[in-house]
Amino acid sequence: MLLDSAIMLLGLEAAAVSVLLVGAALGALLSAVASGCDVCRRGHGPAKSDPAPSPLGALWAATPGRAVPSPAGRAAEPGCVYLVGAGLGDADLLTVRALRLIQTADVVLFDRLISAEIRSLAAPGAEVHIARKVPGKADAAQAELNALGARAAQAGRSVVRVKIGDPLLFARGGEEICVYRGLGIEPVLVPGLSSALVAPLLAKIPVTHRGVANQLLIATGRDRGGRLPDLPAYSPSRTLVLLMAVGRLGTLFEGALAPLGFPASTPLAVIEDASLPTERQTVTTVAEVAAMHAARPFKAPAVVVIGRVVGALADAAVAAEARMLGPAPESLLRV
């Protein structure tokens, strides 16, 4: 009996030690996650990508007695280049990470379409440049920004390249990564909200909806050489979102969509300045948008949404079907 008790006691002590070890390891992991430090190696191989917000980090911050990590620990670091997505233009839609980097960078390189509100967030002493991208001169302006960023990073300064939307969605972010890698600098990527998804959302257009659209195609309105890219034939269950396509609206239907089988009555929405006080939403059809554009030209930045999802939520049949898929609305209000 005594031997059994001793063995049991030893087992409990071993279990307690194991719990303590696991707890210590978890605490170390949480601390590392919450610290959120960047690693930006120059000439030493790929850097770690920017750490995403983690449930473990949130758990650490919410634990009684634990200090919340200081924002200063997430500041832009000397000699590093950050490719930061700024979203649509409303500063409230910036990620916390993007905001901190813009506020702490030595050099900030803005896209031309970045809103004045976001540009004003740069530190008072920061060196600020705005891309001089205009039709026909985009390549030269891009090369100028690349050179400014590279020289600043090689001089040991922190560089934040702020791009509208998401850095890797029709934003030349991939090209910039290649340029910096050629100089031994591995950029840190910070995602941003893409207008391709958020502009329709703000206009209450679901780019997918059961029974209406089960596919989404995002395309540019200007490929290399200024051409519209090859698009697939019309499918009633596909939503087409076009970026940088304002200049195409006058000939979009006759020149591109009609030959692909798009009915003239296909709904189309143009969302200008999404998320800004000047936002303007226009709903029409693919056949009628040319006349509207001629009467009052649409202005960039704008997102074009084409497909049955435009106006779907206002369609009585679609709304009735959606209600049939769940409990009756009045039942949700019963106590």
Tab-separated table of C-alpha atoms in Angstrom:
chain	number	residue	atom	x	y	z
A	1	MET	CA	0.000	0.000	0.000
A	2	LEU	CA	2.792	2.415	0.922
A	3	LEU	CA	4.599	1.571	-2.301
A	4	ASP	CA	1.452	2.196	-4.335
A	5	SER	CA	0.940	5.542	-2.590
A	6	ALA	CA	4.537	6.554	-3.240
A	7	ILE	CA	4.243	5.672	-6.934
A	8	MET	CA	0.979	7.617	-7.176
A	9	LEU	CA	2.592	10.642	-5.496
A	10	LEU	CA	5.550	10.519	-7.870
A	11	GLY	CA	3.145	10.335	-10.801
A	12	LEU	CA	1.274	13.402	-9.598
A	13	GLU	CA	4.520	15.316	-9.125
A	14	ALA	CA	5.664	14.361	-12.627
A	15	ALA	CA	2.339	15.495	-14.048
A	16	ALA	CA	2.644	18.787	-12.190
A	17	VAL	CA	6.139	19.318	-13.578
A	18	SER	CA	4.846	18.544	-17.076
A	19	VAL	CA	2.053	21.083	-16.670
A	20	LEU	CA	4.544	23.702	-15.500
A	21	LEU	CA	6.829	22.994	-18.451
A	22	VAL	CA	3.949	23.176	-20.924
A	23	GLY	CA	2.733	26.379	-19.285
A	24	ALA	CA	6.189	27.916	-19.497
A	25	ALA	CA	6.518	26.934	-23.147
A	26	LEU	CA	3.082	28.333	-23.945
A	27	GLY	CA	3.932	31.544	-22.126
A	28	ALA	CA	7.124	31.893	-24.146
A	29	LEU	CA	5.202	31.257	-27.350
A	30	LEU	CA	2.553	33.812	-26.466
A	31	SER	CA	5.233	36.341	-25.584
A	32	ALA	CA	6.978	35.815	-28.911
A	33	VAL	CA	3.734	36.110	-30.847
A	34	ALA	CA	2.631	39.195	-28.966
A	35	SER	CA	5.965	40.978	-29.394
A	36	GLY	CA	5.360	41.144	-33.158
A	37	CYS	CA	8.920	42.040	-34.108
A	38	ASP	CA	9.875	42.239	-37.762
A	39	VAL	CA	12.797	40.487	-39.355
A	40	CYS	CA	14.118	42.322	-42.383
A	41	ARG	CA	17.309	40.739	-43.666
A	42	ARG	CA	19.416	42.440	-46.302
A	43	GLY	CA	21.452	39.958	-48.266
A	44	HIS	CA	20.808	37.112	-45.809
A	45	GLY	CA	17.988	35.257	-47.528
A	46	PRO	CA	14.237	35.743	-47.319
A	47	ALA	CA	12.829	37.659	-44.394
A	48	LYS	CA	9.911	36.520	-42.327
A	49	SER	CA	6.653	37.815	-43.685
A	50	ASP	CA	4.792	40.280	-41.528
A	51	PRO	CA	3.224	38.385	-38.605
A	52	ALA	CA	-0.546	38.209	-38.850
A	53	PRO	CA	-2.708	38.914	-35.811
A	54	SER	CA	-2.910	35.664	-33.844
A	55	PRO	CA	-5.488	34.246	-31.449
A	56	LEU	CA	-2.553	33.379	-29.198
A	57	GLY	CA	-1.449	37.007	-29.174
A	58	ALA	CA	-4.975	38.117	-28.330
A	59	LEU	CA	-5.135	35.533	-25.535
A	60	TRP	CA	-1.869	36.825	-24.104
A	61	ALA	CA	-3.081	40.434	-24.147
A	62	ALA	CA	-6.386	39.458	-22.512
A	63	THR	CA	-4.774	37.434	-19.706
A	64	PRO	CA	-5.011	39.244	-16.332
A	65	GLY	CA	-1.671	40.678	-15.284
A	66	ARG	CA	-0.229	40.612	-18.808
A	67	ALA	CA	0.850	43.894	-20.369
A	68	VAL	CA	-0.400	44.728	-23.848
A	69	PRO	CA	2.542	44.954	-26.295
A	70	SER	CA	3.660	48.510	-26.993
A	71	PRO	CA	2.879	49.921	-30.458
A	72	ALA	CA	6.507	51.028	-30.623
A	73	GLY	CA	7.478	47.384	-30.947
A	74	ARG	CA	5.719	47.328	-34.318
A	75	ALA	CA	7.361	50.451	-35.712
A	76	ALA	CA	9.117	50.555	-39.070
A	77	GLU	CA	12.678	49.283	-38.669
A	78	PRO	CA	15.842	50.876	-40.142
A	79	GLY	CA	16.960	49.487	-43.485
A	80	CYS	CA	13.657	47.696	-44.100
A	81	VAL	CA	11.205	48.104	-46.957
A	82	TYR	CA	7.503	47.513	-46.321
A	83	LEU	CA	4.936	47.079	-49.089
A	84	VAL	CA	1.747	48.215	-47.396
A	85	GLY	CA	-1.825	47.984	-48.637
A	86	ALA	CA	-3.827	51.110	-47.808
A	87	GLY	CA	-7.259	49.834	-48.742
A	88	LEU	CA	-9.721	52.055	-50.555
A	89	GLY	CA	-8.986	55.516	-49.177
A	90	ASP	CA	-10.851	55.844	-45.879
A	91	ALA	CA	-8.203	55.927	-43.149
A	92	ASP	CA	-10.574	54.033	-40.842
A	93	LEU	CA	-10.168	51.008	-43.130
A	94	LEU	CA	-6.383	50.847	-42.709
A	95	THR	CA	-5.085	47.888	-40.748
A	96	VAL	CA	-3.523	48.758	-37.398
A	97	ARG	CA	-0.215	47.485	-38.772
A	98	ALA	CA	-0.387	49.759	-41.808
A	99	LEU	CA	-1.199	52.778	-39.642
A	100	ARG	CA	1.761	52.198	-37.319
A	101	LEU	CA	4.179	51.760	-40.199
A	102	ILE	CA	3.029	54.913	-41.988
A	103	GLN	CA	3.340	56.880	-38.752
A	104	THR	CA	6.866	55.674	-37.953
A	105	ALA	CA	8.625	55.394	-41.330
A	106	ASP	CA	11.572	57.573	-42.311
A	107	VAL	CA	10.510	57.531	-45.967
A	108	VAL	CA	6.937	57.047	-47.230
A	109	LEU	CA	6.205	56.425	-50.908
A	110	PHE	CA	2.516	56.885	-51.754
A	111	ASP	CA	0.512	55.840	-54.794
A	112	ARG	CA	-1.028	58.823	-56.586
A	113	LEU	CA	-4.568	57.687	-55.731
A	114	ILE	CA	-3.932	57.400	-51.985
A	115	SER	CA	-6.297	59.802	-50.216
A	116	ALA	CA	-5.063	63.018	-48.622
A	117	GLU	CA	-6.397	61.725	-45.294
A	118	ILE	CA	-4.034	58.743	-45.376
A	119	ARG	CA	-1.103	60.797	-46.687
A	120	SER	CA	-1.472	63.140	-43.717
A	121	LEU	CA	-0.700	60.256	-41.336
A	122	ALA	CA	3.013	60.260	-42.179
A	123	ALA	CA	5.283	61.546	-39.408
A	124	PRO	CA	6.024	65.308	-39.577
A	125	GLY	CA	9.716	64.664	-40.198
A	126	ALA	CA	9.245	61.898	-42.746
A	127	GLU	CA	10.384	62.200	-46.344
A	128	VAL	CA	7.234	61.814	-48.438
A	129	HIS	CA	6.965	61.127	-52.166
A	130	ILE	CA	3.813	60.716	-54.258
A	131	ALA	CA	3.940	58.623	-57.420
A	132	ARG	CA	3.733	60.691	-60.588
A	133	LYS	CA	1.842	58.000	-62.466
A	134	VAL	CA	-0.189	59.422	-65.320
A	135	PRO	CA	-1.234	57.659	-68.543
A	136	GLY	CA	1.821	56.992	-70.676
A	137	LYS	CA	4.321	57.646	-67.892
A	138	ALA	CA	3.507	54.919	-65.372
A	139	ASP	CA	6.664	52.899	-66.038
A	140	ALA	CA	8.958	55.894	-65.534
A	141	ALA	CA	7.149	56.873	-62.340
A	142	GLN	CA	7.427	53.305	-61.049
A	143	ALA	CA	11.184	53.257	-61.726
A	144	GLU	CA	11.544	56.557	-59.876
A	145	LEU	CA	9.784	55.183	-56.784
A	146	ASN	CA	11.876	52.009	-56.870
A	147	ALA	CA	15.073	54.062	-56.951
A	148	LEU	CA	13.962	56.308	-54.087
A	149	GLY	CA	13.065	53.326	-51.916
A	150	ALA	CA	16.223	51.380	-52.703
A	151	ARG	CA	18.565	54.289	-51.955
A	152	ALA	CA	16.807	55.046	-48.680
A	153	ALA	CA	16.878	51.415	-47.506
A	154	GLN	CA	20.551	51.013	-48.410
A	155	ALA	CA	21.247	54.142	-46.364
A	156	GLY	CA	19.679	52.440	-43.343
A	157	ARG	CA	16.360	54.280	-43.392
A	158	SER	CA	12.955	52.628	-42.972
A	159	VAL	CA	10.876	52.729	-46.156
A	160	VAL	CA	7.110	52.249	-46.337
A	161	ARG	CA	5.687	51.913	-49.830
A	162	VAL	CA	1.943	52.575	-49.544
A	163	LYS	CA	-0.173	51.080	-52.313
A	164	ILE	CA	-3.887	51.483	-52.884
A	165	GLY	CA	-5.901	48.339	-52.180
A	166	ASP	CA	-3.792	45.216	-51.665
A	167	PRO	CA	-0.092	45.255	-52.659
A	168	LEU	CA	-0.316	42.103	-54.784
A	169	LEU	CA	-3.599	42.637	-56.641
A	170	PHE	CA	-3.031	44.703	-59.803
A	171	ALA	CA	-0.645	46.926	-57.877
A	172	ARG	CA	2.799	46.003	-59.269
A	173	GLY	CA	3.749	44.687	-55.858
A	174	GLY	CA	5.293	41.560	-57.342
A	175	GLU	CA	7.491	43.661	-59.625
A	176	GLU	CA	8.691	45.742	-56.684
A	177	ILE	CA	9.547	42.613	-54.702
A	178	CYS	CA	11.751	41.456	-57.587
A	179	VAL	CA	13.507	44.837	-57.773
A	180	TYR	CA	14.320	44.920	-54.060
A	181	ARG	CA	15.385	41.282	-54.002
A	182	GLY	CA	17.873	42.077	-56.737
A	183	LEU	CA	19.442	44.538	-54.310
A	184	GLY	CA	19.531	42.060	-51.437
A	185	ILE	CA	16.500	43.541	-49.670
A	186	GLU	CA	13.538	41.307	-48.822
A	187	PRO	CA	10.405	43.478	-48.416
A	188	VAL	CA	7.898	42.860	-45.644
A	189	LEU	CA	4.325	42.581	-46.939
A	190	VAL	CA	1.342	44.091	-45.147
A	191	PRO	CA	-2.061	43.243	-46.675
A	192	GLY	CA	-4.745	45.795	-47.421
A	193	LEU	CA	-8.438	45.685	-48.273
A	194	SER	CA	-8.957	45.362	-52.013
A	195	SER	CA	-11.488	47.581	-53.742
A	196	ALA	CA	-12.446	44.580	-55.872
A	197	LEU	CA	-14.274	43.139	-52.867
A	198	VAL	CA	-14.883	46.078	-50.546
A	199	ALA	CA	-16.347	48.549	-53.052
A	200	PRO	CA	-19.177	46.139	-53.962
A	201	LEU	CA	-19.662	45.387	-50.270
A	202	LEU	CA	-20.111	49.075	-49.444
A	203	ALA	CA	-22.656	49.268	-52.261
A	204	LYS	CA	-24.444	46.229	-50.788
A	205	ILE	CA	-23.620	44.116	-53.828
A	206	PRO	CA	-22.727	40.537	-52.840
A	207	VAL	CA	-20.181	39.381	-55.417
A	208	THR	CA	-21.406	35.836	-54.731
A	209	HIS	CA	-24.928	34.850	-53.700
A	210	ARG	CA	-26.539	31.430	-53.541
A	211	GLY	CA	-28.710	30.815	-56.556
A	212	VAL	CA	-27.365	33.915	-58.324
A	213	ALA	CA	-23.571	33.782	-58.658
A	214	ASN	CA	-21.136	31.061	-57.635
A	215	GLN	CA	-18.083	32.408	-59.474
A	216	LEU	CA	-16.064	35.617	-59.277
A	217	LEU	CA	-13.620	36.918	-61.880
A	218	ILE	CA	-11.455	39.953	-61.093
A	219	ALA	CA	-9.740	41.520	-64.098
A	220	THR	CA	-7.888	44.689	-64.988
A	221	GLY	CA	-9.299	47.089	-67.529
A	222	ARG	CA	-5.800	47.892	-68.793
A	223	ASP	CA	-3.348	45.117	-69.501
A	224	ARG	CA	0.181	45.778	-70.753
A	225	GLY	CA	-0.108	48.004	-73.768
A	226	GLY	CA	-3.413	49.395	-72.519
A	227	ARG	CA	-5.459	46.478	-73.816
A	228	LEU	CA	-8.409	44.774	-72.150
A	229	PRO	CA	-7.345	41.220	-71.223
A	230	ASP	CA	-8.969	38.177	-72.785
A	231	LEU	CA	-12.205	37.440	-70.942
A	232	PRO	CA	-14.233	34.204	-70.914
A	233	ALA	CA	-17.630	33.843	-72.537
A	234	TYR	CA	-20.662	35.031	-70.605
A	235	SER	CA	-21.906	32.865	-67.761
A	236	PRO	CA	-25.032	33.933	-65.843
A	237	SER	CA	-23.574	32.534	-62.616
A	238	ARG	CA	-20.334	34.553	-62.817
A	239	THR	CA	-19.671	38.014	-61.409
A	240	LEU	CA	-17.123	40.114	-63.287
A	241	VAL	CA	-15.273	42.848	-61.381
A	242	LEU	CA	-13.111	45.225	-63.416
A	243	LEU	CA	-10.455	47.486	-61.911
A	244	MET	CA	-8.889	50.444	-63.736
A	245	ALA	CA	-11.589	50.196	-66.393
A	246	VAL	CA	-13.143	53.678	-66.409
A	247	GLY	CA	-11.540	54.473	-69.753
A	248	ARG	CA	-13.178	51.367	-71.233
A	249	LEU	CA	-16.778	52.152	-70.388
A	250	GLY	CA	-17.528	53.914	-73.674
A	251	THR	CA	-16.770	50.820	-75.747
A	252	LEU	CA	-17.006	48.039	-73.168
A	253	PHE	CA	-20.226	46.442	-74.382
A	254	GLU	CA	-19.882	46.712	-78.160
A	255	GLY	CA	-16.140	46.149	-78.189
A	256	ALA	CA	-15.740	43.393	-75.602
A	257	LEU	CA	-18.817	42.021	-73.865
A	258	ALA	CA	-21.338	41.632	-76.692
A	259	PRO	CA	-19.012	39.336	-78.696
A	260	LEU	CA	-18.703	37.175	-75.569
A	261	GLY	CA	-22.451	36.655	-75.337
A	262	PHE	CA	-23.308	39.175	-72.614
A	263	PRO	CA	-26.990	40.157	-72.909
A	264	ALA	CA	-27.546	43.898	-73.334
A	265	SER	CA	-29.634	43.846	-70.152
A	266	THR	CA	-26.817	42.472	-67.961
A	267	PRO	CA	-26.721	44.647	-64.807
A	268	LEU	CA	-23.645	46.827	-64.290
A	269	ALA	CA	-22.596	49.040	-61.385
A	270	VAL	CA	-19.894	51.696	-61.247
A	271	ILE	CA	-18.659	52.605	-57.762
A	272	GLU	CA	-16.508	55.736	-57.701
A	273	ASP	CA	-14.387	56.848	-54.715
A	274	ALA	CA	-15.568	53.896	-52.642
A	275	SER	CA	-15.429	54.534	-48.861
A	276	LEU	CA	-14.826	58.288	-49.283
A	277	PRO	CA	-17.312	61.145	-48.685
A	278	THR	CA	-17.372	61.616	-52.482
A	279	GLU	CA	-18.446	58.007	-53.127
A	280	ARG	CA	-20.917	57.678	-55.994
A	281	GLN	CA	-22.790	54.520	-56.973
A	282	THR	CA	-24.388	54.137	-60.384
A	283	VAL	CA	-26.468	51.122	-61.436
A	284	THR	CA	-27.261	50.579	-65.106
A	285	THR	CA	-26.741	47.886	-67.775
A	286	VAL	CA	-23.789	46.948	-69.950
A	287	ALA	CA	-25.547	48.428	-73.000
A	288	GLU	CA	-26.499	51.733	-71.369
A	289	VAL	CA	-23.276	52.576	-69.528
A	290	ALA	CA	-21.624	54.068	-72.642
A	291	ALA	CA	-24.288	56.779	-72.982
A	292	MET	CA	-24.075	57.570	-69.268
A	293	HIS	CA	-20.288	57.813	-69.499
A	294	ALA	CA	-20.564	60.170	-72.472
A	295	ALA	CA	-23.057	62.414	-70.669
A	296	ARG	CA	-21.074	62.557	-67.444
A	297	PRO	CA	-17.705	60.754	-67.505
A	298	PHE	CA	-17.005	58.417	-64.628
A	299	LYS	CA	-13.796	59.165	-62.744
A	300	ALA	CA	-11.056	56.995	-61.284
A	301	PRO	CA	-10.662	55.353	-58.891
A	302	ALA	CA	-13.731	53.326	-59.712
A	303	VAL	CA	-14.771	49.686	-59.580
A	304	VAL	CA	-17.041	48.155	-62.219
A	305	VAL	CA	-19.238	45.216	-61.182
A	306	ILE	CA	-21.030	43.223	-63.885
A	307	GLY	CA	-23.519	40.421	-63.364
A	308	ARG	CA	-26.821	39.385	-61.867
A	309	VAL	CA	-25.609	40.151	-58.331
A	310	VAL	CA	-26.013	43.861	-59.094
A	311	GLY	CA	-29.403	44.615	-57.599
A	312	ALA	CA	-29.900	41.023	-56.465
A	313	LEU	CA	-30.698	42.007	-52.883
A	314	ALA	CA	-33.480	44.259	-54.158
A	315	ASP	CA	-34.938	41.466	-56.287
A	316	ALA	CA	-38.135	40.205	-54.653
A	317	ALA	CA	-37.643	36.641	-55.923
A	318	VAL	CA	-34.062	36.463	-54.625
A	319	ALA	CA	-35.098	37.895	-51.263
A	320	ALA	CA	-37.970	35.422	-50.981
A	321	GLU	CA	-35.658	32.495	-51.742
A	322	ALA	CA	-33.148	33.694	-49.138
A	323	ARG	CA	-35.896	33.868	-46.511
A	324	MET	CA	-36.978	30.320	-47.353
A	325	LEU	CA	-33.470	29.046	-46.570
A	326	GLY	CA	-33.714	30.083	-42.922
A	327	PRO	CA	-36.224	30.740	-40.159
A	328	ALA	CA	-39.031	33.169	-40.811
A	329	PRO	CA	-37.894	36.739	-39.997
A	330	GLU	CA	-40.740	37.258	-37.521
A	331	SER	CA	-39.629	34.190	-35.544
A	332	LEU	CA	-36.272	35.845	-34.861
A	333	LEU	CA	-38.023	38.621	-32.958
A	334	ARG	CA	-39.931	36.376	-30.585
A	335	VAL	CA	-38.757	36.274	-26.987
